[in-house]
Coordinates of C-alpha atoms and ligand atoms in Angstrom, one line a residue:
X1 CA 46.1 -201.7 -62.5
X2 CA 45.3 -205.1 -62.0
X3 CA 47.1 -205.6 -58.8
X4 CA 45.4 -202.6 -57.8
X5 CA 41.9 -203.7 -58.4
X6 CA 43.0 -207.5 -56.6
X7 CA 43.8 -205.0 -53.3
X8 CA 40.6 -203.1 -53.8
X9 CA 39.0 -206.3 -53.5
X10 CA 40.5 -207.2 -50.5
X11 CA 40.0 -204.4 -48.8
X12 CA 36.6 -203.6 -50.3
X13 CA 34.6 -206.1 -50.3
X14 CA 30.5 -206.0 -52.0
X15 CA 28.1 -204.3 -49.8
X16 CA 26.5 -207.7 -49.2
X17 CA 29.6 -209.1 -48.2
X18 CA 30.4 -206.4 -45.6
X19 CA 26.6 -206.1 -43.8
X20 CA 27.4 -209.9 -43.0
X21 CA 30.8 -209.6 -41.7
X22 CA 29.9 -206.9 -39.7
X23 CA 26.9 -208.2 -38.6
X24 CA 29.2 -211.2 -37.3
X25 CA 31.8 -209.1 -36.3
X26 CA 29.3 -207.0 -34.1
X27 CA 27.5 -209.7 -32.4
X28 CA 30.9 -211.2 -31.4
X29 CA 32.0 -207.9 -30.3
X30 CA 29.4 -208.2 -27.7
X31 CA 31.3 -210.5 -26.1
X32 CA 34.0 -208.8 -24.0
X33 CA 37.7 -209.1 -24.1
X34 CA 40.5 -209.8 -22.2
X35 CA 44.3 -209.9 -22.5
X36 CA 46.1 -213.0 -21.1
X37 CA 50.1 -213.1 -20.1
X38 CA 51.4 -216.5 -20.0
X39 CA 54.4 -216.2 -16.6
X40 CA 56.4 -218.3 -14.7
X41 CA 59.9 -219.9 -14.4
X42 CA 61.7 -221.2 -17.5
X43 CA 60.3 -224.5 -18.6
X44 CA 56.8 -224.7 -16.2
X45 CA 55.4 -225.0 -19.3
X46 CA 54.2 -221.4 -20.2
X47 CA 54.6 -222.2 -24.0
X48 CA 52.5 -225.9 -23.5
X49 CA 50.0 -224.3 -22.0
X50 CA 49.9 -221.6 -25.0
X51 CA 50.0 -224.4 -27.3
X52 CA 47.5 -226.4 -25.9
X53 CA 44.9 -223.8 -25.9
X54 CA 45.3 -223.1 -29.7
X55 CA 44.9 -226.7 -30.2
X56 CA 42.1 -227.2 -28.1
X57 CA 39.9 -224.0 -30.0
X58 CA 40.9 -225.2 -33.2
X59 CA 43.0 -223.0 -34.0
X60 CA 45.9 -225.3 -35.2
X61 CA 45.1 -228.7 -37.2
X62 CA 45.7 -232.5 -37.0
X63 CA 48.0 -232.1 -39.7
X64 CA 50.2 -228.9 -38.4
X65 CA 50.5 -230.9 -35.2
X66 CA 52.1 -234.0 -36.7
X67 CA 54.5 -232.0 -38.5
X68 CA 55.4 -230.2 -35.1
X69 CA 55.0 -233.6 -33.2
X70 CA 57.6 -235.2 -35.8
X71 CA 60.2 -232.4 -35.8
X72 CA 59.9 -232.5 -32.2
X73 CA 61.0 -236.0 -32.8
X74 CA 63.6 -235.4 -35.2
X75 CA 65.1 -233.5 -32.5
X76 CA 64.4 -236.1 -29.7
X77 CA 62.5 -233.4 -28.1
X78 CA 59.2 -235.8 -28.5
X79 CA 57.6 -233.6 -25.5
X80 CA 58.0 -229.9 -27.1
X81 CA 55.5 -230.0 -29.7
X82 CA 52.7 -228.6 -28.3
X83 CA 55.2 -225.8 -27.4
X84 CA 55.8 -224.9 -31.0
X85 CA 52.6 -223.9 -31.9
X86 CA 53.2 -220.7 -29.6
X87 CA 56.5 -220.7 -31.7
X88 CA 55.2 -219.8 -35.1
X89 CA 55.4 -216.0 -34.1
X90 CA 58.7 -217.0 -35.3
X91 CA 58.0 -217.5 -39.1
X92 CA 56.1 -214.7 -39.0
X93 CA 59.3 -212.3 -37.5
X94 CA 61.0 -214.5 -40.2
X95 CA 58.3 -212.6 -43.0
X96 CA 59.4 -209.3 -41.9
X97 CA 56.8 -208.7 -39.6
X98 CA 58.1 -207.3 -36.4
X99 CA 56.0 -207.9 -33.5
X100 CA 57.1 -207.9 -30.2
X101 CA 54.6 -209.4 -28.4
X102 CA 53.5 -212.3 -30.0
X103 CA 49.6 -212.5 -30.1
X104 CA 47.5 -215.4 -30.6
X105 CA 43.7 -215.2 -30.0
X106 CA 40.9 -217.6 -29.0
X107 CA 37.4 -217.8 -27.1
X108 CA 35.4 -218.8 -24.6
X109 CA 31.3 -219.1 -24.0
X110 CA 31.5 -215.1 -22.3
X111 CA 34.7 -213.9 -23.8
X112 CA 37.1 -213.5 -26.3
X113 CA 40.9 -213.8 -25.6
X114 CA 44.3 -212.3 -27.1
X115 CA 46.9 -214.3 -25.5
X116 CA 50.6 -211.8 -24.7
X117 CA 53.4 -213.7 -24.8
X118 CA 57.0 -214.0 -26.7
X119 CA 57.9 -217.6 -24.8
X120 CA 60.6 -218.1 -27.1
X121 CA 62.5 -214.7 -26.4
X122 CA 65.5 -215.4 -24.8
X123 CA 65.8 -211.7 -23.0
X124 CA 62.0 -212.4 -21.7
X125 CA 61.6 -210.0 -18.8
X126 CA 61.4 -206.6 -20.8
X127 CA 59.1 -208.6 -23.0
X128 CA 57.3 -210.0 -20.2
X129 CA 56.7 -206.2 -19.5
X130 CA 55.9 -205.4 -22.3
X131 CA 52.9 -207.7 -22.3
X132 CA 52.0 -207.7 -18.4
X133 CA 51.4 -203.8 -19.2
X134 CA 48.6 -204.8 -21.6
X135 CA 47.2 -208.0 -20.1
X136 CA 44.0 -208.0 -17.9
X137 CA 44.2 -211.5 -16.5
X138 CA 47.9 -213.6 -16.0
X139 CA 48.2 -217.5 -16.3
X140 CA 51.0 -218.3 -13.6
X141 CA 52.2 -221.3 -14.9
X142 CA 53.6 -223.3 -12.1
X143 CA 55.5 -226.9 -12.4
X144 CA 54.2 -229.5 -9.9
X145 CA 57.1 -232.1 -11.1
X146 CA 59.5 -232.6 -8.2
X147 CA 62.1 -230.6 -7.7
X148 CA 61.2 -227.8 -10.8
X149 CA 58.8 -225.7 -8.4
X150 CA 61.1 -225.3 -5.6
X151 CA 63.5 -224.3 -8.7
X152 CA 60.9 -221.7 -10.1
X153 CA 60.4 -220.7 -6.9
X154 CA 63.3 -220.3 -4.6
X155 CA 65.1 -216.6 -5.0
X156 CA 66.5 -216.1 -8.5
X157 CA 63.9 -218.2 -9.7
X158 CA 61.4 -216.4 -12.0
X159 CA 58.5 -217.5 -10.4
X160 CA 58.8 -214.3 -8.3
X161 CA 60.0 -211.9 -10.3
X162 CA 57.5 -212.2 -13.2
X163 CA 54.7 -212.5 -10.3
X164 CA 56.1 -209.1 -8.8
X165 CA 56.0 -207.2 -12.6
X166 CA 52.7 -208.5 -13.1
X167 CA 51.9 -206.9 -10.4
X168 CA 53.7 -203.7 -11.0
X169 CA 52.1 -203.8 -14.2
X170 CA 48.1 -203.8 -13.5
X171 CA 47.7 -207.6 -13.8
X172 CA 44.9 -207.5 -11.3
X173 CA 44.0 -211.4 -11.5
X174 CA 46.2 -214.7 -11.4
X175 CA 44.9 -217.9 -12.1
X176 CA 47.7 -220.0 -10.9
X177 CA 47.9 -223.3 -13.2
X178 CA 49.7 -226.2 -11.4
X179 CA 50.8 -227.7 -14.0
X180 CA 52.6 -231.3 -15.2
X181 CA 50.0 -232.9 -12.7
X182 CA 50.4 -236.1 -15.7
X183 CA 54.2 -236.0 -14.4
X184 CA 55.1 -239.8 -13.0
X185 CA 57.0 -238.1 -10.2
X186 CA 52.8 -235.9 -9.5
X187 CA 50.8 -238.1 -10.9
X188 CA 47.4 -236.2 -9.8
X189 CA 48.7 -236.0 -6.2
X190 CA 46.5 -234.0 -4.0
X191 CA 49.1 -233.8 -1.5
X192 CA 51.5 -232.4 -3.7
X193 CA 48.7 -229.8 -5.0
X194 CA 48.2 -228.7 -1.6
X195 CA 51.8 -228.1 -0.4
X196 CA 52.3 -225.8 -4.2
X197 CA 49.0 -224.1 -3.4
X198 CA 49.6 -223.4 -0.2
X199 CA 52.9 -221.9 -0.7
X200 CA 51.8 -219.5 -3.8
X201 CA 49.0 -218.3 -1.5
X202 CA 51.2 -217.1 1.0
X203 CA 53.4 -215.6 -1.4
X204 CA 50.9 -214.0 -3.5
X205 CA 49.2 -212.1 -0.6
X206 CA 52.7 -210.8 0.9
X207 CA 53.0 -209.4 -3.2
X208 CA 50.4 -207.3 -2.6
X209 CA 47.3 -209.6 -4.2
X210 CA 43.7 -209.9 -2.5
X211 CA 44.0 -213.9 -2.2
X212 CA 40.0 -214.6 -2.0
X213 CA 38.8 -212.0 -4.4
X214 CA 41.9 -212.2 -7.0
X215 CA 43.1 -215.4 -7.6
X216 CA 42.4 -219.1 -8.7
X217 CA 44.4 -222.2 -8.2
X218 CA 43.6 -225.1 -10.4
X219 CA 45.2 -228.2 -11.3
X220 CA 45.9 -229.1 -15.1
X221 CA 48.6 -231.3 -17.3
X222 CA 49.0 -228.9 -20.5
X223 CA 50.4 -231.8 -22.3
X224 CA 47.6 -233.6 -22.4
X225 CA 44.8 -231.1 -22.7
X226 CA 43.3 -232.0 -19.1
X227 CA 41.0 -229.5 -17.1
X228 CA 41.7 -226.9 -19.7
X229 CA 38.8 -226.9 -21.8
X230 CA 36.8 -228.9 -19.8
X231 CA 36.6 -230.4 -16.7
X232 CA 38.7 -233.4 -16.2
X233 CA 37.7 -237.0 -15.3
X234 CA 37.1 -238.1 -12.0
X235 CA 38.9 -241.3 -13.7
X236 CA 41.9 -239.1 -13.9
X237 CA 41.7 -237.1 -10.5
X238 CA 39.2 -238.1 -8.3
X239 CA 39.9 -235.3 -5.4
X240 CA 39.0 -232.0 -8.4
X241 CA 35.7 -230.2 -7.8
X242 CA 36.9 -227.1 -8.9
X243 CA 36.9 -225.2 -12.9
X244 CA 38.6 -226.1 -15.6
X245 CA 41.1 -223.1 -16.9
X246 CA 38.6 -222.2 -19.2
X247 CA 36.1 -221.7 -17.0
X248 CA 38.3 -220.0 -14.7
X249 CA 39.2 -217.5 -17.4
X250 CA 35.6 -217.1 -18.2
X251 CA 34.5 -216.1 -14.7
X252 CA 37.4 -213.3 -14.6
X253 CA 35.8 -210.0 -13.0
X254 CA 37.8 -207.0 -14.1
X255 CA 35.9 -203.3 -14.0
X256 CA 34.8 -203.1 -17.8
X257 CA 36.6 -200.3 -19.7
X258 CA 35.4 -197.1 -20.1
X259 CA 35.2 -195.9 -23.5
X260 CA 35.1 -192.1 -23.6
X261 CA 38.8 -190.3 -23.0
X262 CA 40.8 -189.6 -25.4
X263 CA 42.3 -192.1 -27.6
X264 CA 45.8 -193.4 -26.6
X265 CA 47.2 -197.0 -28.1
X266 CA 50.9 -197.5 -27.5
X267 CA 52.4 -199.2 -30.0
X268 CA 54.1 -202.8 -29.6
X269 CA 54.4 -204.1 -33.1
X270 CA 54.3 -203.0 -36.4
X271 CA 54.5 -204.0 -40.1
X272 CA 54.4 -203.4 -43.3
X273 CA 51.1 -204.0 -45.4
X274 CA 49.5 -202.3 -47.8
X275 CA 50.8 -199.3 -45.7
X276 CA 52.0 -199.3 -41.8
X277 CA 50.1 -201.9 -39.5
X278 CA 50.8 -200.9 -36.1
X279 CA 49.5 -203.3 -33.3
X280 CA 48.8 -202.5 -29.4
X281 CA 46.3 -202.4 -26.8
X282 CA 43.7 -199.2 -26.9
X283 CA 44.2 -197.8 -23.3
X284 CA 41.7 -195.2 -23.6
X285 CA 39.2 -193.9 -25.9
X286 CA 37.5 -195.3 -29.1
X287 CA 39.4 -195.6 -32.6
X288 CA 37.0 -195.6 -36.1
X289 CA 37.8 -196.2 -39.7
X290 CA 38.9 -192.9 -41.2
X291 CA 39.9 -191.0 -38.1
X292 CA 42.3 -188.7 -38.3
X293 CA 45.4 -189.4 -35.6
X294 CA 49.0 -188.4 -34.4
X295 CA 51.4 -190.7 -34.0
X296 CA 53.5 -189.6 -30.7
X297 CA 55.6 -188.8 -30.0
X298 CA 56.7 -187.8 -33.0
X299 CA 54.0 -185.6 -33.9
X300 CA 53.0 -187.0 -37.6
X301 CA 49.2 -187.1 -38.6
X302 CA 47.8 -189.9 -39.2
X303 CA 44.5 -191.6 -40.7
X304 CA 43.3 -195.0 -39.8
X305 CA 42.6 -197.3 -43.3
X306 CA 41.7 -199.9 -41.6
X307 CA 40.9 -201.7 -38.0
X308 CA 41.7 -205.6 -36.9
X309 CA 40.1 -207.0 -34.3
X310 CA 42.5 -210.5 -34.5
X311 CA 42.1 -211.2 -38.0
X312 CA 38.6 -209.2 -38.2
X313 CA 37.9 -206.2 -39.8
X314 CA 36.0 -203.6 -37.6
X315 CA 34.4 -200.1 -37.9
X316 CA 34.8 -199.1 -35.0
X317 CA 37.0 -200.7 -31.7
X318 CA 36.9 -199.4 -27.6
X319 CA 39.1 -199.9 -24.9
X320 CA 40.4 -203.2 -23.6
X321 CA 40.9 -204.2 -27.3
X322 CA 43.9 -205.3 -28.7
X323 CA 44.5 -204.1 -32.4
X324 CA 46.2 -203.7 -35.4
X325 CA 45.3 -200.7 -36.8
X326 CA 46.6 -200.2 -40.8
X327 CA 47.4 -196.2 -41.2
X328 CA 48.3 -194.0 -44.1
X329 CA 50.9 -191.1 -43.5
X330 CA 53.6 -193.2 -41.6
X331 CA 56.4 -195.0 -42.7
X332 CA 56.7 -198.0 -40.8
X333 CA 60.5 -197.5 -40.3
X334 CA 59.5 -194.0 -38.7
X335 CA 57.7 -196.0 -35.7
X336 CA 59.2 -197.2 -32.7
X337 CA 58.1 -199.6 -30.0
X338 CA 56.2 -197.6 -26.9
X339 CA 55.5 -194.4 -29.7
X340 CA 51.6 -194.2 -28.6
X341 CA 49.0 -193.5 -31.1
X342 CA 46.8 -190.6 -30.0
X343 CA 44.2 -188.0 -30.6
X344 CA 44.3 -185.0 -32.6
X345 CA 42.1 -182.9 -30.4
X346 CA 43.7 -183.9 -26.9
X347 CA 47.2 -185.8 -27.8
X348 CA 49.4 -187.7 -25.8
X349 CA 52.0 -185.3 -24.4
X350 CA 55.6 -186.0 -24.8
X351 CA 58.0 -185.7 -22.6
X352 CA 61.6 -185.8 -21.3
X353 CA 61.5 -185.5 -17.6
X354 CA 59.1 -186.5 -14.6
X355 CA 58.3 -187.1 -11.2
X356 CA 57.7 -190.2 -9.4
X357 CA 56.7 -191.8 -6.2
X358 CA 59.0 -195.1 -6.4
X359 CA 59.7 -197.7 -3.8
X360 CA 63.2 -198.8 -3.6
X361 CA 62.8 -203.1 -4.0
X362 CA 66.3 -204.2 -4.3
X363 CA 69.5 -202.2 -5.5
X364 CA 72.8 -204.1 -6.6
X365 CA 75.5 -205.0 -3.8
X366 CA 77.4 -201.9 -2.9
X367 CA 74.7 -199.1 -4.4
X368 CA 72.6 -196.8 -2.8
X369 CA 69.9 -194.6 -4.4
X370 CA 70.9 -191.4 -4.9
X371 CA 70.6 -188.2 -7.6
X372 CA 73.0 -189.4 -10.6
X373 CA 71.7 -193.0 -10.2
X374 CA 71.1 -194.8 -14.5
X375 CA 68.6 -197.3 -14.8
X376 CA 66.0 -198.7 -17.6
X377 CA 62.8 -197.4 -17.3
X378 CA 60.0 -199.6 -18.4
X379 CA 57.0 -198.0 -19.0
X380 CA 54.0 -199.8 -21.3
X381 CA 56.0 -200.7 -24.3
X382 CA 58.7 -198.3 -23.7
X383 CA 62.2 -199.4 -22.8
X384 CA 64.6 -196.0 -22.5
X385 CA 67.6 -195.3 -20.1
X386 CA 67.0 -192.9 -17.1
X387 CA 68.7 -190.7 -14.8
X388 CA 67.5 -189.6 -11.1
X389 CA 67.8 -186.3 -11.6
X390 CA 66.4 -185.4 -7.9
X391 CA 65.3 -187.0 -5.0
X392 CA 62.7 -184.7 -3.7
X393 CA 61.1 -186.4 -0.6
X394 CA 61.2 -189.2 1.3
X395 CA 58.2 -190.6 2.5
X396 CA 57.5 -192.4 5.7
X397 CA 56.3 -195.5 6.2
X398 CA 54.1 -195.5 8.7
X399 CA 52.0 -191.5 7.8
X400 CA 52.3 -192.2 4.2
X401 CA 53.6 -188.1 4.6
X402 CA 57.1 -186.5 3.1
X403 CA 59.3 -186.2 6.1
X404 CA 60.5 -182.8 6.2
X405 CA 64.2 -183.0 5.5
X406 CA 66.4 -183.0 2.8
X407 CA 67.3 -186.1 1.9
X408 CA 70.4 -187.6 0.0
X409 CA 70.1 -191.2 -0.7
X410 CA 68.2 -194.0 0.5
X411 CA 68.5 -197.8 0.4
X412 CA 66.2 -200.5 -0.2
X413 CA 62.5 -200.6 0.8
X414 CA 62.5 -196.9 1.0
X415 CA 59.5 -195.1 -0.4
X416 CA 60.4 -191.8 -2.3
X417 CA 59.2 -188.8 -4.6
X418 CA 62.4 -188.1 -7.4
X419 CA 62.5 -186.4 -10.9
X420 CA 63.6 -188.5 -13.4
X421 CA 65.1 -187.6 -16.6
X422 CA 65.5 -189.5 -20.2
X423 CA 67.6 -188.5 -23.5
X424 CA 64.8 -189.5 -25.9
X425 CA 61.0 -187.8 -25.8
X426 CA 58.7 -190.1 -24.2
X427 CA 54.3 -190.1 -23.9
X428 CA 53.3 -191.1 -20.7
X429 CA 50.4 -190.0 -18.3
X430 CA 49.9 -189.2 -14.9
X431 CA 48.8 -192.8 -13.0
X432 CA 45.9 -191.4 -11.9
X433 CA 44.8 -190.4 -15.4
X434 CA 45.6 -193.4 -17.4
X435 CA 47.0 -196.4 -15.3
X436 CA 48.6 -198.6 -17.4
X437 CA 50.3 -195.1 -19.1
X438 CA 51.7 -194.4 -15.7
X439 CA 52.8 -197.3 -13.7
X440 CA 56.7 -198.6 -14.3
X441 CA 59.8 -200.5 -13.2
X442 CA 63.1 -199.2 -13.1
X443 CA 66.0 -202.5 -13.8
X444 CA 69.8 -202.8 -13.5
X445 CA 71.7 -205.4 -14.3
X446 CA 68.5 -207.5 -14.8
X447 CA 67.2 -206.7 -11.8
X448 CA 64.0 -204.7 -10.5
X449 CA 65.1 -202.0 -8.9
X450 CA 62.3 -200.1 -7.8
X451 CA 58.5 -199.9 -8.9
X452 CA 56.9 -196.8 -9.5
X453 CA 54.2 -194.4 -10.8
X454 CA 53.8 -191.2 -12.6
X455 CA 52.7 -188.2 -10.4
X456 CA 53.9 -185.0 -12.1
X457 CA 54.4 -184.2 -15.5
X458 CA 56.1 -180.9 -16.9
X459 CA 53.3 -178.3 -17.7
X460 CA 54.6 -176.6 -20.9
X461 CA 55.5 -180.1 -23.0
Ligands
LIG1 P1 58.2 -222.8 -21.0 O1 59.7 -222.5 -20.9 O2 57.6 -222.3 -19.7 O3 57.5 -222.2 -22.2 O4 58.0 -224.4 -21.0 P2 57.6 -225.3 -22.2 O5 56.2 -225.2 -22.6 O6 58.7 -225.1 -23.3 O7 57.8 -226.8 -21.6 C1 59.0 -227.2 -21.0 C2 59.0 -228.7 -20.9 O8 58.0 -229.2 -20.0 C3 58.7 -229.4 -22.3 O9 59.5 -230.6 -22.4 C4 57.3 -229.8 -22.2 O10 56.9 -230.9 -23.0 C5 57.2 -230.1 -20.7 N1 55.8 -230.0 -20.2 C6 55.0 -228.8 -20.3 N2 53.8 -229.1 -19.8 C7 53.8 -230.3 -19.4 C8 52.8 -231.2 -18.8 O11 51.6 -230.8 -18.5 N3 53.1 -232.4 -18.5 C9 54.4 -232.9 -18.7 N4 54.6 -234.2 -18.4 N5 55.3 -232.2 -19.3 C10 55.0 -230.9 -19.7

């Protein structure tokens, strides 16, 4: 009884107690939000950079730092430190909760922040997919220290290929961080700046991005802290007019969500807590404390206890918000990662099979595309083996129209409409319904295969 009425407590706090917090809660709430995916190549500095910006909102203290700076040390890895804090997500795997994307929040003047990102994952591209599907805005973390961005950059680097899935992925705007500017072999050179910026620019528009409207190159040491929070010292780089990253992430534009459809959250973590947490992005719709909801596509009703914004508790939560959302009616070992959470009235369908315009990127040595061909579809937080079960059309170039003729196979750069199949019931949506429910990679042997989107969808599901 007692441990019941210490819960009750928790979760119910005195009348007083909740008109402030929600009072706070919704005045903050006015402030929009924004996902952020931390990419680039192995050691640019992705998890510094995550680090750094904890730190530098006061998030993480003096003293949690100098335990991380001195088992950095122990390890005579003096340099890593700031690259633990990202690394925490760890303890709390090691607690039992399983998240896959590790989240970690902060704010700005204009905005508040849930930073995607699993740095320390060693397979990181189906995470990275996993979190490019939800983010709004993507940090490309680029090393300027000599010899690491050519690494990063040349082909097999990951530069590219996370640059590519963020695109695939509805990561609309890059701000490109050159990073390790503090480097002795950089040291805050303008030339070297240049030459980086110059290259991603070129490579950024051939990927498909608008290079005026969507993205922002800007010069920082994540190390240190410089031109992250504020702008840095003309003492320390006398040729940088530009932002700081912070103000670069502040003066984002993305379209602001639009809160009526019905509600859709795929899941992408979940735990155990005083019943099922499940955690995700809200795609579409609104969610509200004591709603009734399926999970999908299993088909189990649902109701919603309880509804985090970060650590917050909220009434109510639109679109664009990333949530943990405590429900009754589950158990959590009966929810899987990319199962979406969805309304009763108008769910989530769930399907096996669907059709698809894809466009062929690059296929193994020796393969071609044909009917029969297994890959790993991606799609928001779902990772499920597929078949081509038909190619239907192949579409040319140049009209954008199905050429009129059976076709067989076709090999890279080819644009096609096919029918693919999967063994397990998946939810997805048509892209021109809900995007980010509809876009998706196919991958062999830890490669990208082809791109694609959602066009048809079985009527009788
Ligand atoms: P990740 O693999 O992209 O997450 O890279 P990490 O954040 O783990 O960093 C890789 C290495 O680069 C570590 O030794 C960091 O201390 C170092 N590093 C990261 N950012 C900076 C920086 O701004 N300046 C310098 N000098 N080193 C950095």
């Amino acid at each position: 009884m007692e441990e019941e009425l210490r819960l009750l407590q928790i979760d119910n706090p005195t009348p007083a107690q909740i008109a402030t917090s929600l009072d706070e809660i919704e005045e903050e709430n006015k402030k929009r939000h924004l996902s952020v995916v931390l990419i680039g190549h192995v050691d640019a500095g992705k998890s510094t950079v995550g680090g750094q910006i904890l730190f530098l909102t006061g998030q993480v203290d003096d003293r949690t730092i100098q335990k991380y700076e001195k088992e950095a040390k122990e390890k005579s890895r003096e340099s890593w430190y700031m690259a633990y804090i990202m690394d925490t997500n760890e303890e709390e795997r090691a607690k039992g909760k399983t998240v896959e994307v590790g989240r970690a929040a902060f704010e700005t003047e204009k905005t508040r922040f849930t930073i995607l990102d699993s740095p320390g994952h060693k397979s990181y591209v189906p995470n990275m997919i996993s979190a490019a599907s939800q983010a709004d805005v993507g940090v490309l973390v680029i090393s300027a220290r000599e010899g690491e961005f050519e690494a990063g950059y040349k082909r097999g680097g990951q530069t590219r290929e996370h640059t590519q899935l963020a695109k695939t992925f509805g990561v609309s705007k890059l701000i490109v961080v050159i990073n390790k500017m503090d480097d002795p072999t950089v040291n805050w050179s303008q030339q070297r700046y240049e030459e980086i910026k110059k290259e991603m620019r070129g490579f950024l528009k051939r990927s498909g991005y608008n290079v005026s409207k969507d993205i922002q190159v800007l010069p920082i040491s994540g190390l240190l802290g410089t031109n992250m929070k504020t702008r840095m010292d003309r003492g320390v780089c006398s040729w940088w007019e530009g932002p700081s990253l912070f103000e670069a992430l502040d003066a984002v534009e993305v379209p602001p969500p639009d809160p009526s459809g019905p509600f859709r959250m795929p899941i992408s973590g979940k735990y155990k807590d005083m019943g099922t947490v499940v955690m995700g992005k809200v795609e579409s719709g609104t969610v509200t404390e004591g709603d009734s909801l399926l999970v999908m596509p299993n088909n189990t009703p649902v109701k919603v206890l309880a509804v985090y914004c970060g650590e917050k508790k909220v009434r109510r939560a639109g679109p664009a918000e990333n949530l943990a959302i405590r429900l009754s009616g589950i158990d959590d070992t009966d929810i899987f990662f990319g199962f979406v959470l969805s309304s009763v009235a108008n769910p989530i369908g769930a399907v096996t099979e669907f059709v698809a315009q894809l466009k062929i990127h690059e296929l193994p040595d020796k393969f071609v595309f044909s009917a029969g061909y297994k890959a790993i579809l991606h799609i928001h937080s779902i990772v499920e083996e597929c078949e081509i079960a038909e190619l239907m059309h192949q579409i040319d170039m140049e009209t954008k129209q199905p050429i009129p003729k059976k076709v067989y196979s076709v090999n890279n750069g080819a644009l096609v409409i096919c029918r693919i199949q999967v063994n397990n019931l998946i939810c997805i949506e048509k892209f021109e319904d809900i995007r980010q429910l509809g876009r998706f990679s196919l991958r062999t042997k830890d490669k990208t295969v082809a791109i694609g989107i959602v066009i048809g969808l079985p009527l009788h599901q």
